[in-house]
Amino acid sequence: MTKQEQKNILVTGGAGYVGSHCAKALAKAGYAPVVFDNFSTGHRDFVRWGPVIEGDVRDAVALKDAVAQTRPIAVMHFAALSLVGQSVEQPDLYKQVNCGGTRNLLDAMTTSEFSGNVPPLVFSSTAAIFGEPDVDLIDEAAGKKPGNPYGETKLACEEMIQASGVDHGLRSACLRYFNAAGADPDEEIGEHHNPETHLIPIILDAALGRRDGIRIFGNDYATADGTAVRDYIHVSDLARAHVAALDHLLKDGKSLALNLGTGTGASVREVIDAASRVTGSTIPTTDAARRAGDPPRLVADPSLAYKLLSWQAVRSDIETIVTDAWAWHRKRFTPEITS
Ligand code: UFG
């Protein structure tokens, strides 16, 4: 079998949270994921569905070699830094990794070697490109005014990708996740960052006694219970969306930019209550000041993704998200209980 027949998909950042779930979904759909990752935030034991090339997206030569070696029929690009707070402290680093990495990848994909046959690209984007739109449901036409360097770099990447469409005929899907959450229902992979800043893993750490409790950042927002509302989308639903976008592009479909969420929000308080029910633990909470840059409410209008890809979330009610996250979290951090 030639490499092209193997249906190789180069997956940058495939050892990370969303990237690893997508690599698994790709393998299940009959594709051959080849991960490119520097393991700065990803996990070696999350690479289970194909080979890995160890490398950094800032290294243009390494990326070019990976593309040449893999001869991918398509590329999925997850490798990036994604912490809003860190991006405010280190904006230049975010430009180097997120923008520089995407530039290097686009250059590697659009070399003369591929002329006339540039492989399509699925890009990991974010709701952070929108900033704080004053609408109940954020659709693709909403104004893009990122409120932090992380969102700015991701928006700049989307623009670079669109420009490569004009200049080189690259077809792409930019997928803007709202709040990725949950874990693989088979409990093989899940959400684990170091340091952890995300709401659900922090709550589950508190339920396991690995932390004293959780600070609720802001209880005076103009929301039903005063805490911030987000659109939590199960990482397995996101993975299905990536495969659907890839299938679309491989059938010569047009470039897309889609908001991926559920259309329903949950408040911090509602997530904590769901976690108390699922874990059977009382989660100690403390009220704290609002976190800088946190919008009160971010909820997607996912109707375009349904119209164009027939995709919708099927596993993203907050109870299911927390149940799946809890099963993996417990197994990962207290193996003696579950083994
Ligand atoms: N929160 C707390 N206490 C905590 C942690 C979080 O109250 O200890 C709150 C946050 O203030 C926010 C909500 O829980 O209101 C969700 O916070 P996360 O940190 O889990 O997620 P964010 O909404 O801040 O960020 C996510 C992604 C980012 C992306 C952003 C898009 O993680 O990559 O959505 O808006 F940029």
XYZ file of C-alpha atoms and ligand atoms in Angstrom:
375
model
C 0.000 0.000 0.000
C 1.413 3.429 -0.844
C 1.397 6.157 1.763
C -1.383 7.975 -0.116
C -3.525 4.818 -0.084
C -2.964 4.568 3.657
C -5.028 7.757 4.049
C -2.429 9.416 6.251
C -3.651 12.446 8.165
C -0.933 14.574 9.754
C -2.227 15.622 13.187
C -0.137 18.388 14.765
C -0.729 18.518 18.500
C -2.211 15.034 18.394
C -0.973 14.282 21.926
C -3.073 17.073 23.408
C -6.614 17.074 24.728
C -8.708 17.684 21.594
C -6.019 16.422 19.199
C -5.811 12.985 20.814
C -9.592 12.524 20.772
C -9.566 13.462 17.092
C -6.722 11.018 16.365
C -8.822 8.265 17.917
C -11.891 9.278 15.893
C -9.797 9.381 12.711
C -8.490 5.859 13.300
C -12.027 4.615 13.962
C -13.179 6.204 10.689
C -10.486 4.342 8.713
C -7.891 7.112 8.446
C -4.249 6.752 9.525
C -3.359 9.559 11.970
C 0.331 10.495 12.194
C 0.897 12.720 15.216
C 3.393 15.608 15.201
C 3.905 16.893 18.747
C 6.668 18.310 20.942
C 5.027 17.058 24.165
C 5.294 20.476 25.780
C 1.672 20.176 26.898
C 0.625 16.878 25.306
C 0.954 13.425 26.824
C 3.028 10.588 25.392
C 0.487 8.019 26.527
C -2.271 9.815 24.568
C -0.639 8.751 21.270
C -2.233 5.357 20.684
C -3.688 5.336 17.204
C -0.637 5.631 14.977
C 2.987 6.762 14.830
C 4.386 9.965 16.272
C 6.988 12.351 14.927
C 8.463 14.377 17.766
C 8.892 17.989 16.732
C 7.997 21.614 17.320
C 5.821 23.632 14.941
C 8.264 26.540 15.310
C 10.842 24.354 13.544
C 10.051 24.909 9.855
C 12.463 22.216 8.693
C 11.065 19.564 11.035
C 7.547 20.357 9.873
C 8.540 20.245 6.197
C 10.236 16.891 6.771
C 7.142 15.568 8.568
C 4.913 16.573 5.649
C 7.346 15.085 3.115
C 7.659 11.860 5.101
C 3.917 11.460 5.725
C 2.542 12.581 2.329
C -0.779 13.295 4.070
C -4.090 13.340 2.213
C -5.102 16.034 4.739
C -3.795 17.820 7.822
C -5.405 18.588 11.181
C -3.676 21.397 13.065
C -4.079 21.480 16.851
C -0.536 22.316 17.998
C -0.857 25.627 19.829
C -0.797 27.303 23.205
C -4.317 27.875 24.503
C -4.359 29.515 27.921
C -5.929 32.961 27.920
C -4.164 34.115 31.111
C -0.752 32.917 29.921
C -1.317 34.658 26.588
C -1.759 37.992 28.373
C 1.539 37.471 30.209
C 3.495 36.133 27.209
C 1.935 37.515 24.018
C 5.131 37.110 21.988
C 5.329 33.423 22.830
C 1.735 33.003 21.624
C 2.625 34.750 18.348
C 5.669 32.519 17.861
C 3.924 29.232 18.560
C 0.417 29.865 17.245
C 1.056 32.219 14.326
C 4.623 31.094 13.545
C 3.632 27.428 13.765
C 0.668 27.895 11.451
C 2.815 29.862 8.983
C 5.395 27.053 8.917
C 2.686 24.434 8.422
C 1.049 26.359 5.571
C 4.449 26.824 3.907
C 5.174 23.102 4.223
C 1.755 22.219 2.756
C 1.857 24.613 -0.162
C 5.339 23.914 -1.521
C 5.742 23.213 -5.203
C 5.747 19.511 -4.326
C 1.988 19.758 -3.798
C 1.318 22.280 -6.547
C -2.220 21.894 -7.797
C -2.945 19.317 -5.103
C -2.548 20.973 -1.725
C -3.959 18.696 1.001
C -6.963 20.197 2.830
C -6.606 21.514 6.385
C -8.845 21.262 9.449
C -7.866 23.973 11.914
C -8.493 24.072 15.650
C -9.943 27.520 16.305
C -11.823 28.979 19.240
C -14.744 31.063 20.428
C -12.080 33.394 21.832
C -11.853 35.031 18.368
C -15.242 36.651 19.075
C -14.398 38.393 22.342
C -17.645 39.428 24.030
C -20.365 39.724 21.409
C -23.566 41.217 22.782
C -25.851 38.469 21.448
C -27.529 35.450 23.057
C -26.262 32.974 20.459
C -23.009 33.585 18.602
C -23.198 32.706 14.925
C -20.465 32.827 12.303
C -21.400 36.379 11.266
C -20.820 37.795 14.760
C -18.101 40.438 14.996
C -14.623 39.105 15.642
C -13.029 41.216 18.339
C -10.787 38.973 20.434
C -10.261 40.232 23.959
C -6.851 38.643 24.554
C -3.661 37.637 22.686
C -4.753 33.976 22.520
C -7.902 34.901 20.562
C -5.916 37.384 18.458
C -3.391 34.736 17.414
C -6.122 32.244 16.494
C -7.951 34.867 14.430
C -4.673 35.753 12.689
C -4.210 32.027 11.907
C -7.699 31.840 10.376
C -6.780 34.818 8.190
C -3.502 33.203 7.091
C -5.399 30.028 6.208
C -7.942 31.982 4.162
C -5.122 33.765 2.353
C -3.571 30.390 1.486
C -6.936 29.495 -0.036
C -6.684 32.493 -2.339
C -2.962 32.108 -3.097
C -2.616 28.319 -3.269
C -6.112 26.844 -3.524
C -5.932 25.442 0.027
C -9.352 24.208 1.173
C -9.892 24.408 4.909
C -12.290 24.074 7.801
C -11.760 26.437 10.749
C -13.645 24.968 13.698
C -14.285 27.341 16.601
C -14.854 25.385 19.759
C -16.756 26.879 22.616
C -15.809 25.091 25.886
C -14.311 21.688 25.074
C -15.120 19.365 27.968
C -15.609 15.731 28.974
C -13.472 12.717 28.146
C -13.368 9.704 25.872
C -16.346 7.487 26.880
C -13.979 4.454 26.703
C -11.878 6.177 29.404
C -8.670 5.922 27.351
C -7.892 9.657 27.202
C -9.226 12.775 28.878
C -8.547 16.332 29.998
C -5.354 17.023 31.919
C -3.381 20.235 31.773
C -0.466 21.332 33.902
C -1.119 23.767 35.437
C -4.877 23.124 35.343
C -7.039 26.198 34.878
C -10.206 24.653 33.444
C -13.387 24.466 35.435
C -14.393 20.806 35.182
C -11.017 19.152 35.934
C -10.586 21.538 38.879
C -14.023 20.585 40.258
C -13.215 16.881 39.828
C -9.886 17.347 41.610
C -11.852 18.840 44.499
C -14.242 15.863 44.451
C -11.239 13.518 44.681
C -9.717 15.525 47.536
C -6.741 16.558 45.377
C -7.711 20.200 46.054
C -9.484 21.871 48.928
C -12.294 23.185 46.751
C -13.091 25.530 43.913
C -13.102 29.304 43.679
C -16.067 30.683 41.759
C -14.726 33.583 39.714
C -17.551 36.121 39.885
C -21.061 35.789 41.344
C -22.382 39.136 40.188
C -22.721 38.610 36.441
C -26.058 39.451 34.812
C -26.950 35.756 34.505
C -29.701 33.735 36.212
C -27.547 32.729 39.203
C -24.867 35.421 38.889
C -22.105 33.050 37.687
C -20.648 32.980 34.159
C -22.347 30.908 31.466
C -20.479 28.790 28.899
C -21.439 26.376 26.130
C -19.737 23.100 27.142
C -19.223 20.782 24.187
C -18.161 17.155 24.643
C -14.720 16.452 23.200
C -16.121 13.345 21.449
C -18.719 15.527 19.723
C -15.877 17.817 18.663
C -13.936 14.829 17.330
C -16.971 13.769 15.245
C -17.181 17.299 13.846
C -13.521 17.150 12.778
C -14.052 13.878 10.933
C -17.216 15.272 9.291
C -15.315 18.396 8.190
C -12.488 16.245 6.839
C -14.891 14.009 4.894
C -16.494 17.143 3.448
C -13.140 18.557 2.323
C -11.966 15.230 0.905
C -15.129 15.123 -1.213
C -14.047 18.456 -2.723
C -16.340 20.443 -0.423
C -15.799 24.181 -0.078
C -13.862 25.818 2.737
C -15.789 26.285 5.982
C -15.621 28.273 9.215
C -18.011 26.912 11.825
C -18.944 27.553 15.439
C -19.108 24.314 17.413
C -21.260 24.269 20.487
C -24.679 23.125 21.639
C -26.739 26.331 21.648
C -27.335 25.937 25.402
C -25.302 27.398 28.228
C -24.528 26.172 31.733
C -23.443 28.431 34.590
C -20.447 27.718 36.815
C -22.906 26.982 39.614
C -24.856 24.516 37.414
C -21.649 22.690 36.490
C -20.679 22.400 40.156
C -24.164 21.091 41.030
C -23.984 18.505 38.203
C -20.566 17.395 39.476
C -21.912 17.017 43.028
C -24.680 14.745 41.735
C -22.362 12.693 39.505
C -19.538 12.258 42.027
C -21.724 12.018 45.118
C -19.396 14.552 46.788
C -20.014 17.979 48.169
C -17.690 20.343 46.311
C -16.494 23.097 48.658
C -16.785 26.512 46.960
C -15.475 29.988 47.715
C -16.677 33.142 46.025
C -13.812 34.995 44.370
C -13.370 38.067 42.182
C -14.133 37.859 38.474
C -11.207 36.525 36.428
C -9.831 39.246 34.152
C -11.122 38.964 30.608
C -13.925 36.461 31.372
C -17.086 37.277 29.401
C -20.403 36.767 31.263
C -21.882 34.464 28.647
C -20.595 32.630 25.561
C -23.023 30.327 23.775
C -22.791 29.161 20.147
C -25.409 29.106 17.462
C -24.444 25.713 16.000
C -27.043 25.700 13.204
C -24.600 26.274 10.329
C -22.571 23.191 11.316
C -25.794 21.189 11.205
C -26.779 22.632 7.847
C -23.402 22.083 6.170
C -22.089 18.941 7.882
C -25.262 17.406 9.389
C -23.333 17.617 12.654
C -24.842 18.262 16.018
C -23.797 17.549 19.568
C -25.234 14.288 20.890
C -23.232 13.765 24.090
C -22.995 17.290 25.420
C -25.643 17.650 28.125
C -23.741 18.730 31.212
C -24.584 15.560 33.161
C -23.067 13.304 30.450
C -20.012 15.542 30.056
C -19.308 15.445 33.780
C -20.030 11.702 34.008
C -17.495 10.904 31.250
C -14.940 13.359 32.655
C -15.342 11.875 36.138
C -14.860 8.261 34.967
C -11.557 9.126 33.279
C -10.359 11.531 35.960
C -10.930 9.019 38.728
C -9.151 6.283 36.807
C -6.197 8.560 35.989
C -5.664 10.022 39.429
C -6.749 7.218 41.744
C -5.905 4.066 39.782
C -6.008 1.987 42.954
C -9.778 2.661 43.264
C -10.729 1.628 39.757
C -8.157 -1.033 38.861
N -13.987 29.152 36.550
C -14.173 29.321 37.910
N -13.232 28.781 38.750
C -12.147 28.088 38.302
C -11.978 27.904 36.891
C -12.926 28.464 36.046
O -15.130 29.947 38.357
O -11.315 27.654 39.115
C -14.987 29.718 35.626
C -14.389 30.723 34.654
O -14.316 31.987 35.266
C -15.362 30.637 33.483
C -15.816 29.165 33.507
O -15.493 28.682 34.815
O -16.473 31.452 33.718
C -15.090 28.303 32.489
O -13.696 28.509 32.644
P -12.586 27.644 31.882
O -11.262 28.152 32.341
O -12.869 26.199 32.037
O -12.830 27.997 30.354
P -12.863 29.426 29.634
O -14.298 29.720 29.317
O -12.145 30.462 30.379
O -11.974 29.144 28.354
C -12.365 28.305 27.304
C -11.144 27.662 26.680
C -10.248 28.722 26.085
C -11.034 29.557 25.123
C -12.285 30.068 25.766
C -13.143 30.711 24.726
O -10.437 26.930 27.650
O -9.190 28.101 25.390
O -13.040 29.021 26.332
O -13.870 31.690 25.315
F -10.300 30.607 24.734
